[in-house]
């Protein structure tokens, strides 16, 4: 019998806790751990629990640091091989109990800076240890360099909205980037077989992404203040910038739409962009975003995650000349590491590649 | 004289003397042929002393013998087969081959290969008999050579003072190994015991009826009075001390062979003597054959790795009650003594009104007058008597007033307490608690300020605990009394006694401890730690102050790991911390060379060779602890040195 994949479950510590906080991973993803090795720390309302490996194996995380994990759910797996496929799981979001806010401790440098800037210690309640750098972070925009001559240019409202959304997506985020190469020939073949894709080949990618996000719920989610929020709906936005400014129209409930509906909706939205007839609801409530810059010839891009999302897919141009038998382009996923890990992201991209080439 | 009546009795004694002699001769033969390893100390010529004593003892009386114990053992138990197999190192031996010739136990018969050290242990056995109000007694067999060791006198003094039912039988065979006692013995043998007010009797092994009569009288006297007696039996060892180490003159040895009882008996009644000898040889030969066929003992299979617990539980340690450590320990001792009548507490100056040099035992002798008592200044006897009590199911707690005096009790810990359970093949346990304060910073100078625990650390079969103020010392004692199964040294600390358990946890940090009886504590910064500090006992407040200063002044976060149980040591909490920081500062008050911290690092490196990037060891000075406060302060590690060490590790020297 082949060695087993061992799930590690969050133990019931006391009856009051329905979920616990995954405070920190103490072993790396895919790292080989011996039996008894410390894997993770979880905080209950009463104690800090160290989860030890019940057996030797490669650690495969199933929850994100800082997230709340229900008691009895799977925290991680120990697999015989570093890359063994894992059973599919979903992580239910749960709300943590209130933790008491404790007084922070300030370094002398931090205190000096706070005094200078008139910041009150209360601004740091619950922060634990506060260093000078933490104070500077809070001061944020209040600090700037003086002396060099500059010219001020007002930004258009649309750019400000974009900045706000992207900043929110990056704020404190631990963004990470993975990519896989996708053969271009298979995709071309598939598009050729489906007339509904002739005008908008990207619709097929949107369609498959919609299906895949049901399987990879962590990429259809967002992180906020120690908690993980998972979306029930799948609303996929796609970036459009054809000379009339950058916009991200959203196709709602992609996971419940047929391919031709997705394609039709995409065409409608593109027309609305051209006509300047986009409605507010066409541009809001996206839960995932796709940025396709392949037409611009970009072979690599680093897309920025939008507000209240955990990932964005970039579609790059092929590096080889068109028609080259080895022609591939990159599927790139930028994702919030507080929510998901590289394993999840890569699996998502590999699944997508396979689906796009399945025809 | 009196030949008629006791003939049957005498013949019975002769038969047993032949049995013992035949066994000893056979063992020497086996040794010569390589079937017995190590050594054997035979008692040919001295057989009668053990037999004369054994025949007057009752079931339930106890015997503690020495390296030359075979005759005493056979006289008391008759188990030739068990002893032969034991000496031949077989599983069927009385101690399954663990003890061998000198270290045997069966049914209240003990022996050990250390001379004077057995006497306080025997006195402890006698005290156990006295405390259970039995009319039994304990016999300790020593030799004239044993008189060179001071612990004998510590014990004679205590046995006399406390009225212990102890019979010390001194077999005077004139030699300590190869040295005639005319070279080593000052004064008179019996006068030594008499000086302590112990009545003495002298007999010899050449006049059996006189010996038997005197032994009977003496044993009866001890049993009746519950007071110690001292019986000197003059005798002669006809063979070498062990094997081939005999430099005595041939003429001298020959003269004693001629005087020997069995030689004389063989002349008087040759047929009967031959029959006795034949019977004895047949029994011994059968025992040898049986032992040869018996299986060799198998080394214990190291217990398979315990099934890994699913998690390690760190419990937040809230500040304790508003009381000092000294009162927490005192409260725990009192609480456990109320609960468990087996706990007996003694040491120097522990009784009221004084209540111990550091007042830990104050009030206990008033509450438990029969279970708490003062001793003379006799550290070896204190621990030895504790050993004896523990062997008989008591939970003795002994106090060594200053840790500096532990050296005086070292033999009792190393060669007695720690070994009995193993070498007697798990037939006994020694649940002995040795409490002692270590540490300086009170200006007591070179001999009252040391931290000597490293010299007692890692003795197999023992446990060492170090109390500190961030985990209730009373809870440590509660755990200890509820599960003690081995000699346990508890390191207290002179400054610790005055510390308040209610001191607030420093802001920005959490104190927590593992959910175990003797937990490791951890000061966890609420931020990723930059370095790990390992400490224990009295160093903890300095490490904590250093952690505060390192953050306030240098923005560095330190994690402190502070175990209660130093041995056996669980390196995992430390390992986990080092895996996170890569840097370790060890702060201990004792000299760090060959100390606890060094051992801890050894375990860490063994488990994960790459986890440690930087190490600093802080310990006591390479000279005695000076008395002057200024000098002492400079000599012992403190918060500032810990701060400096962490800065060096993080920022480079």
PDB file of C-alpha atoms in Angstrom, chain B residues 616 644-653:
ATOM      1  CA  UNK B 616      26.995  33.203  23.217  1.00  0.00           C
ATOM      2  CA  UNK B 644      25.471  42.910  25.187  1.00  0.00           C
ATOM      3  CA  UNK B 645      25.559  39.290  24.022  1.00  0.00           C
ATOM      4  CA  UNK B 646      22.320  39.623  22.057  1.00  0.00           C
ATOM      5  CA  UNK B 647      23.550  42.835  20.434  1.00  0.00           C
ATOM      6  CA  UNK B 648      26.765  41.120  19.407  1.00  0.00           C
ATOM      7  CA  UNK B 649      24.847  38.241  17.891  1.00  0.00           C
ATOM      8  CA  UNK B 650      22.416  40.422  15.994  1.00  0.00           C
ATOM      9  CA  UNK B 651      24.718  43.209  14.895  1.00  0.00           C
ATOM     10  CA  UNK B 652      28.077  41.462  14.945  1.00  0.00           C
ATOM     11  CA  UNK B 653      30.725  41.930  17.594  1.00  0.00           C
TER      12      UNK B 653
END
